[in-house]
CSV table of C-alpha atoms and ligand atoms in Angstrom, one decimal:
chain,number,residue,atom,x,y,z
A,1,UNK,CA,0.0,0.0,0.0
A,2,UNK,CA,1.3,3.5,-0.8
A,3,UNK,CA,2.1,5.9,2.0
A,4,UNK,CA,-0.2,8.8,2.1
A,5,UNK,CA,0.0,12.2,3.6
A,6,UNK,CA,-3.8,12.3,3.8
A,7,UNK,CA,-5.7,10.8,6.7
A,8,UNK,CA,-7.1,7.4,6.5
A,9,UNK,CA,-10.8,7.4,5.6
A,10,UNK,CA,-10.6,10.9,4.2
A,11,UNK,CA,-13.1,10.1,1.4
A,12,UNK,CA,-15.2,7.5,3.3
A,13,UNK,CA,-18.8,7.5,2.0
A,14,UNK,CA,-17.8,9.5,-1.1
A,15,UNK,CA,-18.2,8.4,-4.7
A,16,UNK,CA,-15.6,9.4,-7.4
A,17,UNK,CA,-16.2,8.9,-11.1
A,18,UNK,CA,-12.9,8.7,-13.0
A,19,UNK,CA,-13.0,8.6,-16.8
A,20,UNK,CA,-10.2,6.5,-18.3
A,21,UNK,CA,-9.7,5.1,-14.8
A,22,UNK,CA,-8.6,1.7,-16.1
A,23,UNK,CA,-5.1,2.7,-17.2
A,24,UNK,CA,-2.2,5.0,-16.6
A,25,UNK,CA,-2.8,8.2,-14.7
A,26,UNK,CA,-6.5,7.5,-14.2
A,27,UNK,CA,-5.7,4.1,-12.6
A,28,UNK,CA,-3.2,5.9,-10.3
A,29,UNK,CA,-5.9,8.4,-9.3
A,30,UNK,CA,-8.4,5.5,-8.7
A,31,UNK,CA,-5.9,3.7,-6.4
A,32,UNK,CA,-5.2,6.7,-4.3
A,33,UNK,CA,-8.8,7.8,-3.9
A,34,UNK,CA,-9.9,4.2,-3.1
A,35,UNK,CA,-7.1,3.8,-0.6
A,36,UNK,CA,-8.6,6.9,1.2
A,37,UNK,CA,-12.0,5.4,1.4
A,38,UNK,CA,-13.8,6.5,-1.8
A,39,UNK,CA,-15.9,4.2,-3.9
A,40,UNK,CA,-14.3,4.7,-7.3
A,41,UNK,CA,-16.3,4.2,-10.5
A,42,UNK,CA,-14.0,3.6,-13.5
A,43,UNK,CA,-15.4,4.6,-16.9
A,44,UNK,CA,-14.0,3.9,-20.3
A,45,UNK,CA,-14.8,2.4,-23.7
A,46,UNK,CA,-13.3,-1.0,-23.0
A,47,UNK,CA,-15.4,-2.7,-20.3
A,48,UNK,CA,-12.9,-5.5,-19.8
A,49,UNK,CA,-10.1,-3.0,-19.0
A,50,UNK,CA,-12.1,-1.0,-16.4
A,51,UNK,CA,-13.6,-4.2,-14.9
A,52,UNK,CA,-10.2,-5.8,-14.5
A,53,UNK,CA,-8.9,-2.6,-12.7
A,54,UNK,CA,-12.0,-2.4,-10.5
A,55,UNK,CA,-11.5,-6.1,-9.6
A,56,UNK,CA,-7.9,-5.5,-8.6
A,57,UNK,CA,-8.9,-2.6,-6.4
A,58,UNK,CA,-11.6,-4.6,-4.7
A,59,UNK,CA,-9.1,-7.4,-4.2
A,60,UNK,CA,-7.2,-4.9,-2.0
A,61,UNK,CA,-10.2,-4.5,0.1
A,62,UNK,CA,-11.3,-1.2,-1.4
A,63,UNK,CA,-14.6,-0.2,-3.1
A,64,UNK,CA,-14.7,0.0,-6.9
A,65,UNK,CA,-16.9,-0.6,-9.9
A,66,UNK,CA,-16.7,-0.3,-13.7
A,67,UNK,CA,-18.9,1.1,-16.4
A,68,UNK,CA,-18.5,1.1,-20.2
A,69,UNK,CA,-18.8,4.7,-21.5
A,70,UNK,CA,-17.5,6.5,-24.6
A,71,UNK,CA,-17.3,10.1,-23.3
A,72,UNK,CA,-18.0,11.3,-26.8
A,73,UNK,CA,-21.6,10.1,-26.5
A,74,UNK,CA,-23.6,12.5,-24.3
A,75,UNK,CA,-26.7,10.2,-24.0
A,76,UNK,CA,-24.5,7.3,-22.9
A,77,UNK,CA,-22.7,9.6,-20.4
A,78,UNK,CA,-26.1,10.8,-19.0
A,79,UNK,CA,-27.4,7.2,-18.6
A,80,UNK,CA,-24.2,6.1,-16.9
A,81,UNK,CA,-24.4,9.0,-14.5
A,82,UNK,CA,-28.1,8.1,-13.8
A,83,UNK,CA,-27.1,4.5,-13.1
A,84,UNK,CA,-24.3,5.6,-10.6
A,85,UNK,CA,-26.8,7.9,-8.9
A,86,UNK,CA,-29.3,5.1,-8.6
A,87,UNK,CA,-26.7,2.7,-7.2
A,88,UNK,CA,-24.9,5.1,-4.8
A,89,UNK,CA,-27.1,8.1,-4.4
A,90,UNK,CA,-24.3,10.6,-5.0
A,91,UNK,CA,-21.2,11.6,-7.0
A,92,UNK,CA,-18.8,13.7,-5.0
A,93,UNK,CA,-15.9,13.9,-7.5
A,94,UNK,CA,-15.6,13.7,-11.3
A,95,UNK,CA,-12.2,13.3,-12.7
A,96,UNK,CA,-12.2,14.1,-16.5
A,97,UNK,CA,-9.1,12.1,-17.3
A,98,UNK,CA,-10.0,10.2,-20.5
A,99,UNK,CA,-8.1,11.4,-23.6
A,100,UNK,CA,-6.8,10.4,-27.0
A,101,UNK,CA,-3.6,11.7,-28.5
A,102,UNK,CA,-0.9,10.9,-31.2
A,103,UNK,CA,1.8,12.9,-32.9
A,104,UNK,CA,0.8,13.8,-36.4
A,105,UNK,CA,1.6,16.7,-38.8
A,106,UNK,CA,-1.4,19.1,-38.9
A,107,UNK,CA,-1.4,19.5,-42.7
A,108,UNK,CA,-2.2,15.8,-43.2
A,109,UNK,CA,-4.5,15.3,-40.2
A,110,UNK,CA,-7.8,13.8,-41.5
A,111,UNK,CA,-11.0,15.4,-40.4
A,112,UNK,CA,-11.8,12.3,-38.5
A,113,UNK,CA,-8.4,12.3,-36.7
A,114,UNK,CA,-9.0,15.9,-35.7
A,115,UNK,CA,-12.6,15.2,-34.6
A,116,UNK,CA,-11.6,12.1,-32.6
A,117,UNK,CA,-9.2,13.9,-30.3
A,118,UNK,CA,-11.2,17.0,-29.9
A,119,UNK,CA,-14.3,15.0,-29.1
A,120,UNK,CA,-12.7,12.7,-26.6
A,121,UNK,CA,-10.7,15.4,-24.8
A,122,UNK,CA,-12.9,18.6,-25.0
A,123,UNK,CA,-16.4,17.3,-25.7
A,124,UNK,CA,-16.0,14.4,-23.3
A,125,UNK,CA,-14.9,16.7,-20.5
A,126,UNK,CA,-17.9,19.0,-21.2
A,127,UNK,CA,-20.5,16.1,-21.5
A,128,UNK,CA,-19.3,14.4,-18.3
A,129,UNK,CA,-19.3,17.7,-16.3
A,130,UNK,CA,-22.8,18.7,-17.6
A,131,UNK,CA,-24.1,15.2,-16.6
A,132,UNK,CA,-22.9,15.3,-13.0
A,133,UNK,CA,-23.9,18.9,-12.3
A,134,UNK,CA,-27.6,18.1,-11.3
A,135,UNK,CA,-26.4,15.3,-9.0
A,136,UNK,CA,-23.8,17.5,-7.3
A,137,UNK,CA,-26.2,20.4,-7.0
A,138,UNK,CA,-28.9,18.2,-5.4
A,139,UNK,CA,-26.4,16.9,-2.8
A,140,UNK,CA,-25.2,20.3,-2.0
A,141,UNK,CA,-21.9,20.4,-3.9
A,142,UNK,CA,-19.1,18.5,-5.4
A,143,UNK,CA,-15.7,18.7,-7.1
A,144,UNK,CA,-14.6,18.3,-10.7
A,145,UNK,CA,-10.9,17.9,-11.7
A,146,UNK,CA,-10.0,18.1,-15.4
A,147,UNK,CA,-6.7,16.6,-16.5
A,148,UNK,CA,-5.1,19.0,-18.9
A,149,UNK,CA,-1.4,19.4,-20.1
A,150,UNK,CA,1.3,22.1,-20.5
A,151,UNK,CA,2.1,21.8,-24.2
A,152,UNK,CA,-0.4,24.4,-25.3
A,153,UNK,CA,1.3,27.0,-23.0
A,154,UNK,CA,3.9,27.4,-25.8
A,155,UNK,CA,2.4,25.5,-28.7
A,156,UNK,CA,3.7,22.1,-29.7
A,157,UNK,CA,4.4,20.8,-33.2
A,158,UNK,CA,2.5,17.7,-34.3
A,159,UNK,CA,-0.1,18.1,-31.6
A,160,UNK,CA,-2.6,20.7,-33.0
A,161,UNK,CA,-5.6,18.5,-32.0
A,162,UNK,CA,-4.5,17.8,-28.4
A,163,UNK,CA,-3.2,21.3,-27.6
A,164,UNK,CA,-6.3,22.9,-29.0
A,165,UNK,CA,-8.5,20.5,-27.0
A,166,UNK,CA,-6.6,21.0,-23.7
A,167,UNK,CA,-6.6,24.8,-24.2
A,168,UNK,CA,-10.3,24.5,-24.5
A,169,UNK,CA,-10.4,22.4,-21.3
A,170,UNK,CA,-8.5,25.1,-19.4
A,171,UNK,CA,-11.0,27.7,-20.6
A,172,UNK,CA,-13.9,25.4,-19.7
A,173,UNK,CA,-12.4,24.9,-16.2
A,174,UNK,CA,-12.4,28.7,-15.5
A,175,UNK,CA,-15.8,29.4,-17.0
A,176,UNK,CA,-17.6,26.5,-15.3
A,177,UNK,CA,-15.9,27.4,-12.1
A,178,UNK,CA,-17.6,30.8,-12.3
A,179,UNK,CA,-21.0,29.5,-13.4
A,180,UNK,CA,-21.3,26.6,-11.0
A,181,UNK,CA,-19.8,28.1,-7.8
A,182,UNK,CA,-23.3,29.0,-6.7
A,183,UNK,CA,-24.1,25.3,-6.6
A,184,UNK,CA,-21.0,24.7,-4.5
A,185,UNK,CA,-19.4,22.8,-7.4
A,186,UNK,CA,-15.7,23.5,-7.6
A,187,UNK,CA,-13.9,23.0,-11.0
A,188,UNK,CA,-10.1,22.8,-11.2
A,189,UNK,CA,-7.6,21.3,-13.6
A,190,UNK,CA,-4.2,19.6,-13.3
A,191,UNK,CA,-1.6,20.0,-16.0
A,192,UNK,CA,0.7,17.0,-15.8
A,193,UNK,CA,4.2,16.9,-17.2
A,194,UNK,CA,5.6,13.8,-18.9
A,195,UNK,CA,4.5,10.5,-17.3
A,196,UNK,CA,5.6,7.4,-19.2
A,197,UNK,CA,2.3,5.5,-19.2
A,198,UNK,CA,1.7,2.7,-21.7
A,199,UNK,CA,-0.8,5.1,-23.5
A,200,UNK,CA,1.9,7.7,-24.0
A,201,UNK,CA,4.5,5.2,-25.1
A,202,UNK,CA,2.1,3.9,-27.7
A,203,UNK,CA,1.0,7.4,-28.8
A,204,UNK,CA,4.5,8.6,-29.2
A,205,UNK,CA,6.3,5.4,-30.2
A,206,UNK,CA,9.3,5.9,-32.5
A,207,UNK,CA,8.8,4.6,-36.0
A,208,UNK,CA,9.9,1.1,-36.6
A,209,UNK,CA,13.2,0.4,-38.4
A,210,UNK,CA,13.3,-0.8,-42.0
A,211,UNK,CA,12.9,-4.4,-40.8
A,212,UNK,CA,9.8,-3.4,-38.8
A,213,UNK,CA,11.4,-3.6,-35.3
A,214,UNK,CA,10.8,-0.9,-32.7
A,215,UNK,CA,13.8,-0.5,-30.5
A,216,UNK,CA,12.0,-0.1,-27.1
A,217,UNK,CA,15.4,-0.1,-25.2
A,218,UNK,CA,16.6,2.9,-27.3
A,219,UNK,CA,13.3,4.6,-26.4
A,220,UNK,CA,13.9,3.9,-22.7
A,221,UNK,CA,17.5,5.1,-22.8
A,222,UNK,CA,16.5,8.3,-24.6
A,223,UNK,CA,13.7,8.9,-22.1
A,224,UNK,CA,16.0,8.5,-19.1
A,225,UNK,CA,18.5,10.9,-20.5
A,226,UNK,CA,15.7,13.4,-21.3
A,227,UNK,CA,14.5,13.3,-17.7
A,228,UNK,CA,17.9,13.9,-16.3
A,229,UNK,CA,18.7,16.8,-18.7
A,230,UNK,CA,15.3,18.5,-19.3
A,231,UNK,CA,13.2,18.1,-16.1
A,232,UNK,CA,14.5,20.3,-13.3
A,233,UNK,CA,13.4,17.7,-10.7
A,234,UNK,CA,15.3,15.1,-12.8
A,235,UNK,CA,12.7,12.4,-13.1
A,236,UNK,CA,9.5,11.6,-15.0
A,237,UNK,CA,6.3,11.9,-13.1
A,238,UNK,CA,4.2,9.0,-11.9
A,239,UNK,CA,0.4,8.5,-11.9
A,240,UNK,CA,0.6,8.9,-8.1
A,241,UNK,CA,2.1,12.4,-8.4
A,242,UNK,CA,-1.1,13.5,-10.2
A,243,UNK,CA,-3.3,11.5,-7.9
A,244,UNK,CA,-2.0,13.3,-4.8
A,245,UNK,CA,-3.0,16.6,-6.3
A,246,UNK,CA,-6.5,15.2,-7.2
A,247,UNK,CA,-6.9,14.1,-3.5
A,248,UNK,CA,-5.8,17.6,-2.3
A,249,UNK,CA,-8.2,19.4,-4.6
A,250,UNK,CA,-11.1,17.1,-3.7
A,251,UNK,CA,-10.4,17.3,0.1
A,252,UNK,CA,-11.4,20.0,2.5
A,253,UNK,CA,-7.9,21.5,2.0
A,254,UNK,CA,-9.1,22.6,-1.4
A,255,UNK,CA,-12.4,24.0,-0.2
A,256,UNK,CA,-11.6,27.6,-1.4
A,257,UNK,CA,-9.9,26.6,-4.7
A,258,UNK,CA,-11.9,26.8,-7.9
A,259,UNK,CA,-11.0,27.7,-11.5
A,260,UNK,CA,-7.3,26.9,-10.7
A,261,UNK,CA,-5.0,25.0,-13.1
A,262,UNK,CA,-2.3,23.3,-11.1
A,263,UNK,CA,0.9,22.4,-12.9
A,264,UNK,CA,2.5,19.1,-11.7
A,265,UNK,CA,5.5,18.6,-13.9
A,266,UNK,CA,8.8,18.7,-12.0
A,267,UNK,CA,9.3,22.2,-13.4
A,268,UNK,CA,9.5,20.8,-17.0
A,269,UNK,CA,7.6,23.5,-19.0
A,270,UNK,CA,9.4,26.4,-17.3
A,271,UNK,CA,12.7,24.9,-18.4
A,272,UNK,CA,11.6,25.1,-22.0
A,273,UNK,CA,12.1,21.6,-23.2
A,274,UNK,CA,13.1,21.2,-26.9
A,275,UNK,CA,10.2,20.8,-29.3
A,276,UNK,CA,9.9,18.0,-31.8
A,277,UNK,CA,10.8,18.9,-35.3
A,278,UNK,CA,7.6,20.0,-37.2
A,279,UNK,CA,8.3,17.4,-39.9
B,301,LIG,C1,-2.6,10.2,-37.9
B,301,LIG,C2,-4.2,8.9,-36.8
B,301,LIG,C3,-3.3,8.3,-36.0
B,301,LIG,C4,-1.9,8.7,-36.1
B,301,LIG,C5,-5.2,7.6,-35.5
B,301,LIG,N1,-5.4,8.4,-36.5
B,301,LIG,N2,-3.9,7.5,-35.1
B,301,LIG,N3,-3.9,9.8,-37.8
B,301,LIG,N4,-1.6,9.6,-37.1
B,301,LIG,N5,-0.9,8.2,-35.3
B,301,LIG,C6,-6.7,8.8,-37.1
B,301,LIG,C7,-7.3,7.5,-37.8
B,301,LIG,O1,-6.7,7.2,-39.0
B,301,LIG,C8,-8.7,8.0,-37.9
B,301,LIG,O2,-8.9,8.9,-39.0
B,301,LIG,C9,-9.0,8.8,-36.7
B,301,LIG,O3,-7.7,9.2,-36.2
B,301,LIG,C10,-9.7,8.0,-35.6
B,301,LIG,O4,-9.0,6.8,-35.4
B,301,LIG,P1,-9.7,5.5,-34.7
B,301,LIG,O5,-8.6,4.6,-34.3
B,301,LIG,O6,-10.7,5.0,-35.6
B,301,LIG,O7,-10.5,6.2,-33.6
B,301,LIG,P2,-10.8,5.9,-32.1
B,301,LIG,O8,-11.1,4.5,-31.9
B,301,LIG,O9,-11.9,6.9,-31.8
B,301,LIG,O10,-9.5,6.2,-31.3
B,301,LIG,C11,-9.1,7.5,-30.8
B,301,LIG,C12,-7.6,7.7,-30.9
B,301,LIG,C13,-6.8,6.6,-30.3
B,301,LIG,C14,-7.3,9.0,-30.2
B,301,LIG,C15,-7.2,7.9,-32.4
B,301,LIG,O11,-5.4,6.9,-30.4
B,301,LIG,C16,-7.1,6.3,-28.9
B,301,LIG,O12,-8.1,5.6,-28.6
B,301,LIG,N6,-6.3,6.8,-27.9
B,301,LIG,C17,-6.5,6.5,-26.5
B,301,LIG,C18,-5.2,6.3,-25.8
B,301,LIG,C19,-4.3,7.5,-25.9
B,301,LIG,O13,-4.2,8.2,-26.9
B,301,LIG,N7,-3.6,7.8,-24.8
B,301,LIG,C20,-2.6,8.9,-24.8
B,301,LIG,C21,-3.1,9.9,-23.8
B,301,LIG,S1,-1.6,10.7,-23.3
B,301,LIG,P3,-9.5,8.4,-40.5
B,301,LIG,O14,-9.6,9.6,-41.3
B,301,LIG,O15,-8.5,7.4,-41.0
B,301,LIG,O16,-10.8,7.7,-40.2
B,301,LIG,C22,-1.6,12.3,-23.6
B,301,LIG,C23,-0.2,12.9,-23.3
B,301,LIG,C24,0.0,14.2,-23.7
B,301,LIG,O17,-2.5,12.9,-23.9
B,301,LIG,C25,1.4,14.8,-23.2
B,301,LIG,C26,2.6,14.0,-23.6
B,301,LIG,C27,3.9,14.6,-23.1
B,302,LIG,P1,-3.9,6.4,-21.2
B,302,LIG,O1,-3.5,5.4,-20.2
B,302,LIG,O2,-3.9,6.1,-22.6
B,302,LIG,O3,-5.3,6.9,-20.7
B,302,LIG,C1,-6.3,7.3,-21.5
B,302,LIG,C2,-7.6,6.7,-21.0
B,302,LIG,O4,-8.7,7.3,-21.7
B,302,LIG,C3,-7.7,5.2,-21.3
B,302,LIG,O5,-8.0,4.5,-20.1
B,302,LIG,C4,-8.8,5.0,-22.3
B,302,LIG,O6,-9.5,3.8,-22.0
B,302,LIG,C5,-9.6,6.3,-22.0
B,302,LIG,N1,-10.4,6.7,-23.1
B,302,LIG,C6,-9.9,7.0,-24.4
B,302,LIG,N2,-10.8,7.4,-25.2
B,302,LIG,C7,-12.0,7.3,-24.5
B,302,LIG,C8,-13.4,7.6,-24.8
B,302,LIG,N3,-13.7,8.0,-26.0
B,302,LIG,N4,-14.3,7.4,-23.8
B,302,LIG,C9,-13.9,7.0,-22.5
B,302,LIG,N5,-12.6,6.7,-22.2
B,302,LIG,C10,-11.7,6.9,-23.2
B,302,LIG,O7,-3.0,7.7,-21.0
B,302,LIG,P2,-2.5,8.6,-19.7
B,302,LIG,O8,-1.1,8.9,-20.0
B,302,LIG,O9,-2.8,7.9,-18.5
B,302,LIG,O10,-3.4,9.9,-19.9
B,302,LIG,C11,-4.4,10.2,-18.9
B,302,LIG,C12,-4.6,11.7,-19.0
B,302,LIG,O11,-3.4,12.5,-18.7
B,302,LIG,C13,-5.0,12.3,-20.4
B,302,LIG,O12,-6.0,13.3,-20.2
B,302,LIG,C14,-3.8,12.8,-20.9
B,302,LIG,O13,-4.0,13.8,-21.9
B,302,LIG,C15,-3.2,13.4,-19.7
B,302,LIG,N6,-1.8,13.7,-19.8
B,302,LIG,C16,-0.9,12.7,-19.8
B,302,LIG,C17,0.5,13.0,-19.8
B,302,LIG,C18,1.5,11.9,-19.8
B,302,LIG,O14,2.7,12.2,-20.0
B,302,LIG,N7,1.1,10.6,-19.6
B,302,LIG,C19,0.9,14.3,-19.9
B,302,LIG,C20,0.0,15.3,-19.8
B,302,LIG,C21,-1.4,15.0,-19.8
B,302,LIG,P3,-10.3,3.0,-23.2
B,302,LIG,O15,-9.3,2.8,-24.3
B,302,LIG,O16,-10.8,1.8,-22.5
B,302,LIG,O17,-11.5,3.9,-23.6
């Protein structure tokens, strides 16, 4: 079990819905919240993935369940939220973590490639937030945490779709924070620096050599040297680094924080990391 600075049972009786909770950062968030007493509901497209994660969390003696949701489908999101409310009576925390991403030159990005990323990241965040609002309002408040990024602070070649979507998420965070404060719903965002999850490794895998082989060891070595040279705190992040900030924002320690975007990146973006070549 991971050591926590938060008190045991901090989220007892609370329900947290985590999109993309079956892998990477979302799974790390689920583990930390569940270890602090929350019932975590993991939502993503692949039911087998979120069910396996929920089963592992329950095997540790925590509370977890899974639901198949494509966050691009507002009616499906609404019905999943209604099911959660029927089963648990409340949703205290929504973590909008689901995202899609890949490096691709903008000039050749197909309409569907653009649409896919914008819809998962930006529309998905909006649809899920809109769906939980009535539940949170009825119970007297709640917290929403959006997972953003830092690459749009400067612009980032080959990431037009994701940077545009995450900039939209930042704007949404601030605007919804103002609109929904009267319902005691706090909306904040976290901008993670690089965290080598399987999703990221797949999305940014180097091209295979002529004989079709991807040298994963070369990728690992390059990443290690990148972290040492380019991240002031000299290491990549972990899902738990992000999860600790989610727990802080969702806890009473965050009671007067809304509309904030917390950068959790080891100082990376301030250090101006080198950009990928545009071609
Ligand atoms: C160009 C691509 C592409 C690529 C997909 N497409 N991959 N175009 N280069 N590498 C195009 C497809 O050809 C298709 O367009 C369109 O995108 C949709 O692809 P599908 O596979 O049919 O869509 P879908 O099932 O909806 O999948 C969405 C996805 C996929 C985003 C494309 O990659 C995905 O599911 N990703 C989830 C996991 C993930 O990306 N994790 C990383 C998050 S990390 P056409 O025109 O052919 O139909 C992250 C880190 C950021 O965000 C910071 C890093 C430092
Ligand atoms: P990941 O493991 O690939 O996570 C993405 C998750 O989103 C998956 O669990 C996926 O599950 C889910 N998902 C994708 N499309 C979905 C859809 N349409 N509906 C519902 N769920 C969907 O990647 P990660 O690295 O943990 O990323 C998590 C978050 O952190 C993302 O918002 C990402 O942009 C952000 N981030 C990551 C980094 C990093 O370096 N890792 C840096 C900055 C920001 P299914 O395939 O089952 O749907």
